[in-house]
PDB file of C-alpha atoms in Angstrom:
ATOM      1  CA  GLN A   1     -41.678 -17.134  47.821  1.00 76.00           C
ATOM      2  CA  LYS A   2     -38.536 -15.155  47.896  1.00 84.00           C
ATOM      3  CA  GLU A   3     -34.460 -16.585  47.729  1.00 91.00           C
ATOM      4  CA  VAL A   4     -33.893 -14.778  50.016  1.00 95.00           C
ATOM      5  CA  GLU A   5     -35.790 -13.910  53.545  1.00 95.00           C
ATOM      6  CA  GLN A   6     -35.182 -11.279  56.274  1.00 94.00           C
ATOM      7  CA  ASP A   7     -36.982 -10.063  59.162  1.00 84.00           C
ATOM      8  CA  PRO A   8     -37.255  -6.386  58.541  1.00 80.00           C
ATOM      9  CA  GLY A   9     -37.749  -5.276  61.855  1.00 83.00           C
ATOM     10  CA  PRO A  10     -37.546  -2.757  62.929  1.00 91.00           C
ATOM     11  CA  LEU A  11     -35.107  -3.940  66.060  1.00 94.00           C
ATOM     12  CA  SER A  12     -35.149  -1.666  68.884  1.00 96.00           C
ATOM     13  CA  VAL A  13     -31.889  -2.617  71.688  1.00 96.00           C
ATOM     14  CA  PRO A  14     -30.570  -0.575  74.534  1.00 97.00           C
ATOM     15  CA  GLU A  15     -26.681   0.024  73.970  1.00 97.00           C
ATOM     16  CA  GLY A  16     -24.607  -2.453  75.472  1.00 97.00           C
ATOM     17  CA  ALA A  17     -26.836  -5.741  74.332  1.00 97.00           C
ATOM     18  CA  ILE A  18     -26.479  -8.441  72.204  1.00 97.00           C
ATOM     19  CA  VAL A  19     -27.562  -8.083  68.945  1.00 97.00           C
ATOM     20  CA  SER A  20     -28.935 -11.043  66.939  1.00 96.00           C
ATOM     21  CA  LEU A  21     -29.950 -10.897  62.643  1.00 97.00           C
ATOM     22  CA  ASN A  22     -30.826 -13.832  60.768  1.00 96.00           C
ATOM     23  CA  CYS A  23     -31.662 -14.643  57.213  1.00 97.00           C
ATOM     24  CA  THR A  24     -32.920 -17.814  55.830  1.00 97.00           C
ATOM     25  CA  TYR A  25     -32.755 -19.196  52.162  1.00 96.00           C
ATOM     26  CA  SER A  26     -33.807 -21.278  49.626  1.00 95.00           C
ATOM     27  CA  ASN A  27     -31.132 -21.833  47.176  1.00 93.00           C
ATOM     28  CA  SER A  28     -28.973 -24.833  48.012  1.00 93.00           C
ATOM     29  CA  ALA A  29     -26.387 -23.379  45.486  1.00 91.00           C
ATOM     30  CA  PHE A  30     -25.687 -21.193  47.705  1.00 92.00           C
ATOM     31  CA  GLN A  31     -21.782 -20.785  48.759  1.00 91.00           C
ATOM     32  CA  TYR A  32     -20.937 -17.161  49.764  1.00 91.00           C
ATOM     33  CA  PHE A  33     -22.618 -14.940  52.263  1.00 94.00           C
ATOM     34  CA  MET A  34     -21.862 -11.531  53.006  1.00 93.00           C
ATOM     35  CA  TRP A  35     -23.564  -9.136  55.704  1.00 96.00           C
ATOM     36  CA  TYR A  36     -23.912  -5.265  54.613  1.00 96.00           C
ATOM     37  CA  ARG A  37     -24.524  -2.459  56.563  1.00 97.00           C
ATOM     38  CA  GLN A  38     -25.949   0.640  55.462  1.00 95.00           C
ATOM     39  CA  TYR A  39     -26.834   3.975  56.923  1.00 94.00           C
ATOM     40  CA  SER A  40     -29.648   6.203  55.924  1.00 89.00           C
ATOM     41  CA  ARG A  41     -29.117   7.771  52.684  1.00 85.00           C
ATOM     42  CA  LYS A  42     -25.846   6.051  51.873  1.00 89.00           C
ATOM     43  CA  GLY A  43     -25.237   2.948  49.944  1.00 92.00           C
ATOM     44  CA  PRO A  44     -24.608  -0.715  51.506  1.00 94.00           C
ATOM     45  CA  GLU A  45     -21.126  -1.495  53.113  1.00 93.00           C
ATOM     46  CA  LEU A  46     -19.459  -4.915  53.064  1.00 92.00           C
ATOM     47  CA  LEU A  47     -19.581  -5.871  56.697  1.00 94.00           C
ATOM     48  CA  MET A  48     -18.258  -9.504  56.837  1.00 92.00           C
ATOM     49  CA  TYR A  49     -17.902 -12.117  54.387  1.00 89.00           C
ATOM     50  CA  THR A  50     -17.912 -16.107  54.969  1.00 90.00           C
ATOM     51  CA  TYR A  51     -17.680 -18.805  52.608  1.00 86.00           C
ATOM     52  CA  SER A  52     -19.421 -22.079  53.378  1.00 84.00           C
ATOM     53  CA  SER A  53     -20.721 -22.931  56.812  1.00 83.00           C
ATOM     54  CA  GLY A  54     -18.882 -21.800  59.887  1.00 86.00           C
ATOM     55  CA  ASN A  55     -18.525 -18.677  61.561  1.00 91.00           C
ATOM     56  CA  LYS A  56     -15.831 -15.326  61.890  1.00 93.00           C
ATOM     57  CA  GLU A  57     -15.001 -13.027  64.069  1.00 95.00           C
ATOM     58  CA  ASP A  58     -14.334  -9.619  63.287  1.00 94.00           C
ATOM     59  CA  GLY A  59     -14.473  -7.663  66.623  1.00 96.00           C
ATOM     60  CA  ARG A  60     -17.893  -7.176  68.078  1.00 97.00           C
ATOM     61  CA  PHE A  61     -19.369  -8.989  64.783  1.00 97.00           C
ATOM     62  CA  THR A  62     -19.703 -12.714  64.395  1.00 97.00           C
ATOM     63  CA  ALA A  63     -21.030 -14.215  61.216  1.00 96.00           C
ATOM     64  CA  GLN A  64     -22.099 -17.550  61.460  1.00 96.00           C
ATOM     65  CA  VAL A  65     -23.809 -20.128  58.897  1.00 96.00           C
ATOM     66  CA  ASP A  66     -25.508 -22.949  58.454  1.00 94.00           C
ATOM     67  CA  LYS A  67     -26.011 -24.290  55.283  1.00 93.00           C
ATOM     68  CA  SER A  68     -27.731 -27.361  56.681  1.00 93.00           C
ATOM     69  CA  SER A  69     -31.013 -25.209  57.877  1.00 94.00           C
ATOM     70  CA  LYS A  70     -29.910 -22.393  54.938  1.00 95.00           C
ATOM     71  CA  TYR A  71     -29.485 -20.156  57.489  1.00 95.00           C
ATOM     72  CA  ILE A  72     -27.257 -17.418  58.806  1.00 96.00           C
ATOM     73  CA  SER A  73     -27.180 -15.043  61.607  1.00 96.00           C
ATOM     74  CA  LEU A  74     -24.601 -11.792  62.357  1.00 97.00           C
ATOM     75  CA  PHE A  75     -24.454 -11.144  66.394  1.00 97.00           C
ATOM     76  CA  ILE A  76     -23.128  -7.837  67.692  1.00 97.00           C
ATOM     77  CA  ARG A  77     -22.080  -7.873  71.047  1.00 97.00           C
ATOM     78  CA  ASP A  78     -21.890  -4.569  72.884  1.00 97.00           C
ATOM     79  CA  SER A  79     -24.010  -3.093  70.478  1.00 97.00           C
ATOM     80  CA  GLN A  80     -23.535   0.957  70.262  1.00 97.00           C
ATOM     81  CA  PRO A  81     -25.464   3.803  68.704  1.00 97.00           C
ATOM     82  CA  SER A  82     -23.293   4.506  65.610  1.00 96.00           C
ATOM     83  CA  ASP A  83     -24.716   0.668  65.148  1.00 97.00           C
ATOM     84  CA  SER A  84     -27.887   1.973  64.323  1.00 97.00           C
ATOM     85  CA  ALA A  85     -28.451   0.694  60.782  1.00 96.00           C
ATOM     86  CA  THR A  86     -29.877  -0.962  58.402  1.00 95.00           C
ATOM     87  CA  TYR A  87     -27.772  -4.565  58.136  1.00 97.00           C
ATOM     88  CA  LEU A  88     -28.338  -6.268  54.566  1.00 97.00           C
ATOM     89  CA  CYS A  89     -27.803 -10.078  53.997  1.00 97.00           C
ATOM     90  CA  ALA A  90     -26.487 -10.845  50.477  1.00 94.00           C
ATOM     91  CA  MET A  91     -25.824 -14.380  49.141  1.00 92.00           C
ATOM     92  CA  SER A  92     -24.163 -16.086  45.890  1.00 88.00           C
ATOM     93  CA  ALA A  93     -23.622 -19.533  44.476  1.00 85.00           C
ATOM     94  CA  GLY A  94     -20.445 -18.067  43.107  1.00 75.00           C
ATOM     95  CA  GLY A  95     -18.909 -17.978  39.979  1.00 68.00           C
ATOM     96  CA  ALA A  96     -20.984 -15.342  37.555  1.00 64.00           C
ATOM     97  CA  GLN A  97     -23.832 -15.497  39.692  1.00 69.00           C
ATOM     98  CA  LYS A  98     -25.231 -12.776  41.112  1.00 83.00           C
ATOM     99  CA  LEU A  99     -25.735 -11.145  44.568  1.00 88.00           C
ATOM    100  CA  VAL A 100     -28.831 -12.076  46.574  1.00 92.00           C
ATOM    101  CA  PHE A 101     -29.708  -9.619  49.188  1.00 95.00           C
ATOM    102  CA  GLY A 102     -32.526  -9.694  51.847  1.00 95.00           C
ATOM    103  CA  GLN A 103     -34.713  -7.229  52.597  1.00 94.00           C
ATOM    104  CA  GLY A 104     -32.896  -5.589  55.435  1.00 95.00           C
ATOM    105  CA  THR A 105     -33.509  -5.042  59.470  1.00 96.00           C
ATOM    106  CA  ARG A 106     -33.517  -1.731  60.264  1.00 95.00           C
ATOM    107  CA  LEU A 107     -31.466  -1.826  63.786  1.00 96.00           C
ATOM    108  CA  THR A 108     -31.563   1.053  66.658  1.00 97.00           C
ATOM    109  CA  ILE A 109     -29.522   0.905  69.474  1.00 97.00           C
ATOM    110  CA  ASN A 110     -30.564   3.311  71.895  1.00 96.00           C
ATOM    111  CA  PRO A 111     -28.022   5.208  74.417  1.00 94.00           C
TER     112      PRO A 111
ATOM    113  CA  GLU B   1      -9.826   6.885  50.476  1.00 69.00           C
ATOM    114  CA  ALA B   2     -11.316   5.882  46.428  1.00 81.00           C
ATOM    115  CA  GLU B   3     -15.125   6.251  46.583  1.00 91.00           C
ATOM    116  CA  VAL B   4     -18.064   5.762  43.905  1.00 96.00           C
ATOM    117  CA  ALA B   5     -18.847   8.599  42.596  1.00 96.00           C
ATOM    118  CA  GLN B   6     -22.710   9.547  41.563  1.00 97.00           C
ATOM    119  CA  SER B   7     -24.952  12.207  40.977  1.00 97.00           C
ATOM    120  CA  PRO B   8     -27.622  13.525  41.359  1.00 97.00           C
ATOM    121  CA  ARG B   9     -28.155  12.566  44.737  1.00 96.00           C
ATOM    122  CA  TYR B  10     -31.844  13.354  44.112  1.00 96.00           C
ATOM    123  CA  LYS B  11     -33.786  13.615  41.438  1.00 97.00           C
ATOM    124  CA  ILE B  12     -37.584  14.477  41.228  1.00 97.00           C
ATOM    125  CA  THR B  13     -39.621  14.185  37.771  1.00 97.00           C
ATOM    126  CA  GLU B  14     -42.842  13.500  36.485  1.00 96.00           C
ATOM    127  CA  LYS B  15     -44.062  10.469  34.966  1.00 95.00           C
ATOM    128  CA  SER B  16     -43.183   9.821  31.195  1.00 96.00           C
ATOM    129  CA  GLN B  17     -40.345  11.936  31.329  1.00 97.00           C
ATOM    130  CA  ALA B  18     -36.957  10.947  30.634  1.00 97.00           C
ATOM    131  CA  VAL B  19     -34.370  10.934  33.195  1.00 98.00           C
ATOM    132  CA  ALA B  20     -30.509   9.732  33.183  1.00 98.00           C
ATOM    133  CA  PHE B  21     -28.089   8.964  36.706  1.00 97.00           C
ATOM    134  CA  TRP B  22     -24.435   9.003  36.101  1.00 97.00           C
ATOM    135  CA  CYS B  23     -21.711   6.831  37.674  1.00 97.00           C
ATOM    136  CA  ASP B  24     -17.781   7.501  38.164  1.00 97.00           C
ATOM    137  CA  PRO B  25     -16.781   3.856  39.235  1.00 96.00           C
ATOM    138  CA  ILE B  26     -13.306   3.983  41.989  1.00 94.00           C
ATOM    139  CA  SER B  27     -10.201   3.938  39.200  1.00 93.00           C
ATOM    140  CA  GLY B  28      -8.834   1.217  38.106  1.00 91.00           C
ATOM    141  CA  HIS B  29     -12.059  -1.124  38.889  1.00 92.00           C
ATOM    142  CA  ALA B  30     -13.110  -3.407  35.956  1.00 91.00           C
ATOM    143  CA  THR B  31     -16.378  -4.421  37.419  1.00 91.00           C
ATOM    144  CA  LEU B  32     -19.654  -2.099  37.617  1.00 94.00           C
ATOM    145  CA  TYR B  33     -22.837  -3.020  39.046  1.00 94.00           C
ATOM    146  CA  TRP B  34     -26.510  -0.576  38.352  1.00 97.00           C
ATOM    147  CA  TYR B  35     -28.988  -1.615  41.320  1.00 97.00           C
ATOM    148  CA  ARG B  36     -32.026  -0.841  42.692  1.00 97.00           C
ATOM    149  CA  GLN B  37     -33.298  -0.622  45.894  1.00 95.00           C
ATOM    150  CA  ILE B  38     -36.755   0.036  46.679  1.00 94.00           C
ATOM    151  CA  LEU B  39     -37.956   1.463  49.871  1.00 90.00           C
ATOM    152  CA  GLY B  40     -37.731  -1.224  52.717  1.00 87.00           C
ATOM    153  CA  GLN B  41     -36.076  -3.804  50.280  1.00 90.00           C
ATOM    154  CA  GLY B  42     -32.702  -4.894  49.428  1.00 93.00           C
ATOM    155  CA  PRO B  43     -31.157  -4.041  46.107  1.00 95.00           C
ATOM    156  CA  GLU B  44     -31.782  -5.781  43.118  1.00 95.00           C
ATOM    157  CA  LEU B  45     -29.063  -5.751  40.247  1.00 95.00           C
ATOM    158  CA  LEU B  46     -30.464  -4.383  37.003  1.00 97.00           C
ATOM    159  CA  VAL B  47     -26.857  -4.691  35.093  1.00 96.00           C
ATOM    160  CA  GLN B  48     -23.753  -5.892  35.394  1.00 94.00           C
ATOM    161  CA  PHE B  49     -20.696  -4.768  33.129  1.00 94.00           C
ATOM    162  CA  GLN B  50     -17.104  -5.716  33.104  1.00 92.00           C
ATOM    163  CA  ASP B  51     -15.364  -3.209  30.980  1.00 93.00           C
ATOM    164  CA  GLU B  52     -17.303  -1.955  28.592  1.00 93.00           C
ATOM    165  CA  SER B  53     -19.194  -5.155  27.898  1.00 93.00           C
ATOM    166  CA  VAL B  54     -22.677  -6.185  29.572  1.00 94.00           C
ATOM    167  CA  VAL B  55     -21.751  -9.336  31.182  1.00 91.00           C
ATOM    168  CA  ASP B  56     -25.630  -9.778  32.657  1.00 91.00           C
ATOM    169  CA  ASP B  57     -28.775  -7.611  32.312  1.00 94.00           C
ATOM    170  CA  SER B  58     -31.352 -10.384  32.925  1.00 92.00           C
ATOM    171  CA  GLN B  59     -32.976  -8.163  35.328  1.00 92.00           C
ATOM    172  CA  LEU B  60     -33.105  -4.895  33.206  1.00 95.00           C
ATOM    173  CA  PRO B  61     -36.418  -3.362  32.207  1.00 94.00           C
ATOM    174  CA  LYS B  62     -35.270  -3.090  27.829  1.00 93.00           C
ATOM    175  CA  ASP B  63     -38.184  -1.561  27.268  1.00 95.00           C
ATOM    176  CA  ARG B  64     -37.074   1.574  29.013  1.00 97.00           C
ATOM    177  CA  PHE B  65     -34.178   1.371  30.774  1.00 97.00           C
ATOM    178  CA  SER B  66     -30.877   1.796  28.981  1.00 97.00           C
ATOM    179  CA  ALA B  67     -27.245   1.787  30.382  1.00 97.00           C
ATOM    180  CA  GLU B  68     -23.688   1.703  28.422  1.00 96.00           C
ATOM    181  CA  ARG B  69     -20.571   1.958  29.815  1.00 96.00           C
ATOM    182  CA  LEU B  70     -18.761   3.459  26.603  1.00 85.00           C
ATOM    183  CA  LYS B  71     -15.001   3.808  27.093  1.00 87.00           C
ATOM    184  CA  GLY B  72     -15.106   0.926  30.175  1.00 85.00           C
ATOM    185  CA  VAL B  73     -15.052   3.964  33.168  1.00 92.00           C
ATOM    186  CA  ASP B  74     -17.854   6.191  33.505  1.00 96.00           C
ATOM    187  CA  SER B  75     -21.488   4.782  33.288  1.00 97.00           C
ATOM    188  CA  THR B  76     -24.967   6.299  32.270  1.00 97.00           C
ATOM    189  CA  LEU B  77     -28.684   4.797  33.048  1.00 98.00           C
ATOM    190  CA  LYS B  78     -31.565   6.175  31.154  1.00 98.00           C
ATOM    191  CA  ILE B  79     -35.172   5.836  31.964  1.00 97.00           C
ATOM    192  CA  GLN B  80     -37.730   6.531  28.992  1.00 97.00           C
ATOM    193  CA  PRO B  81     -40.053   6.949  29.230  1.00 96.00           C
ATOM    194  CA  ALA B  82     -40.763   6.832  34.041  1.00 97.00           C
ATOM    195  CA  GLU B  83     -43.170   5.187  35.447  1.00 96.00           C
ATOM    196  CA  LEU B  84     -44.149   6.107  39.124  1.00 96.00           C
ATOM    197  CA  GLY B  85     -42.891   2.171  39.971  1.00 95.00           C
ATOM    198  CA  ASP B  86     -39.381   3.695  39.213  1.00 97.00           C
ATOM    199  CA  SER B  87     -39.681   5.447  42.285  1.00 97.00           C
ATOM    200  CA  ALA B  88     -36.386   3.732  44.085  1.00 96.00           C
ATOM    201  CA  MET B  89     -32.819   4.760  45.134  1.00 96.00           C
ATOM    202  CA  TYR B  90     -30.743   3.455  42.115  1.00 98.00           C
ATOM    203  CA  LEU B  91     -27.215   2.175  43.393  1.00 97.00           C
ATOM    204  CA  CYS B  92     -24.323   1.701  41.454  1.00 97.00           C
ATOM    205  CA  ALA B  93     -21.384  -0.117  42.654  1.00 94.00           C
ATOM    206  CA  SER B  94     -17.634  -1.508  41.364  1.00 92.00           C
ATOM    207  CA  SER B  95     -15.351  -4.066  42.238  1.00 89.00           C
ATOM    208  CA  SER B  96     -12.149  -4.610  40.544  1.00 86.00           C
ATOM    209  CA  ARG B  97     -12.642  -7.681  38.346  1.00 76.00           C
ATOM    210  CA  GLY B  98     -15.699  -9.297  39.401  1.00 66.00           C
ATOM    211  CA  GLY B  99     -14.685 -12.061  40.685  1.00 68.00           C
ATOM    212  CA  PHE B 100     -17.587 -12.929  43.187  1.00 63.00           C
ATOM    213  CA  THR B 101     -14.334 -13.028  46.218  1.00 68.00           C
ATOM    214  CA  ASP B 102     -13.958  -9.142  45.135  1.00 77.00           C
ATOM    215  CA  THR B 103     -15.528  -6.870  47.579  1.00 83.00           C
ATOM    216  CA  GLN B 104     -18.229  -4.180  45.808  1.00 87.00           C
ATOM    217  CA  TYR B 105     -17.979  -1.045  46.608  1.00 90.00           C
ATOM    218  CA  PHE B 106     -22.069   1.219  46.447  1.00 93.00           C
ATOM    219  CA  GLY B 107     -21.981   4.516  45.876  1.00 95.00           C
ATOM    220  CA  PRO B 108     -24.206   7.125  47.904  1.00 94.00           C
ATOM    221  CA  GLY B 109     -27.105   6.600  45.047  1.00 96.00           C
ATOM    222  CA  THR B 110     -29.495   8.351  43.227  1.00 97.00           C
ATOM    223  CA  ARG B 111     -32.820   8.706  45.025  1.00 96.00           C
ATOM    224  CA  LEU B 112     -35.459   8.771  41.872  1.00 97.00           C
ATOM    225  CA  THR B 113     -39.240   9.973  42.766  1.00 97.00           C
ATOM    226  CA  VAL B 114     -41.969   9.709  40.010  1.00 97.00           C
ATOM    227  CA  LEU B 115     -44.559  12.019  40.137  1.00 96.00           C
TER     228      LEU B 115
END
């Protein structure tokens, strides 16, 4: 079983929809949770970063962490065609522990 | 805006040949990472450098892969001999100090195809 599980999709929604992307994990030591966005033929770029449980909002994006359920989510409001990309969750126990990535969800926003 | 540079962007080689990838991190970044991303999967760390020293190479297949960062600036990742299963995107990233809260900035990657 992988440490981090992410539904690969693909996920296709109409412009303006609310998108929910999710990851589950098995390592209870994970404390730092990140979401990366990766456009085609590009490297990943950090979108959001959350420490421990709770919510974090940045514009149209909201990240949620539920450590009791080992479940994290990224919500995108008022989705735009420019949001079409692969979204990767990543997490770490901190310190010298490396980032562990999910396999990514490919998202398409249709105009 | 400073970026991580990688070359080549694409490489096609035959199995058993040697290949090398180059990475130039953002100026001043002490920590450099090499990741492998197989199609449809997330990146997996191969090796992490702090300045010129290897911090973590536990997932690097050392029988065929090698990495160096001689002067603590740019880095080279080599595969010899290449195998069919090595076909993947090889990503380089850098961060300022390597602490977990430091953002890792990724380069555009080198897409390797082994025939």
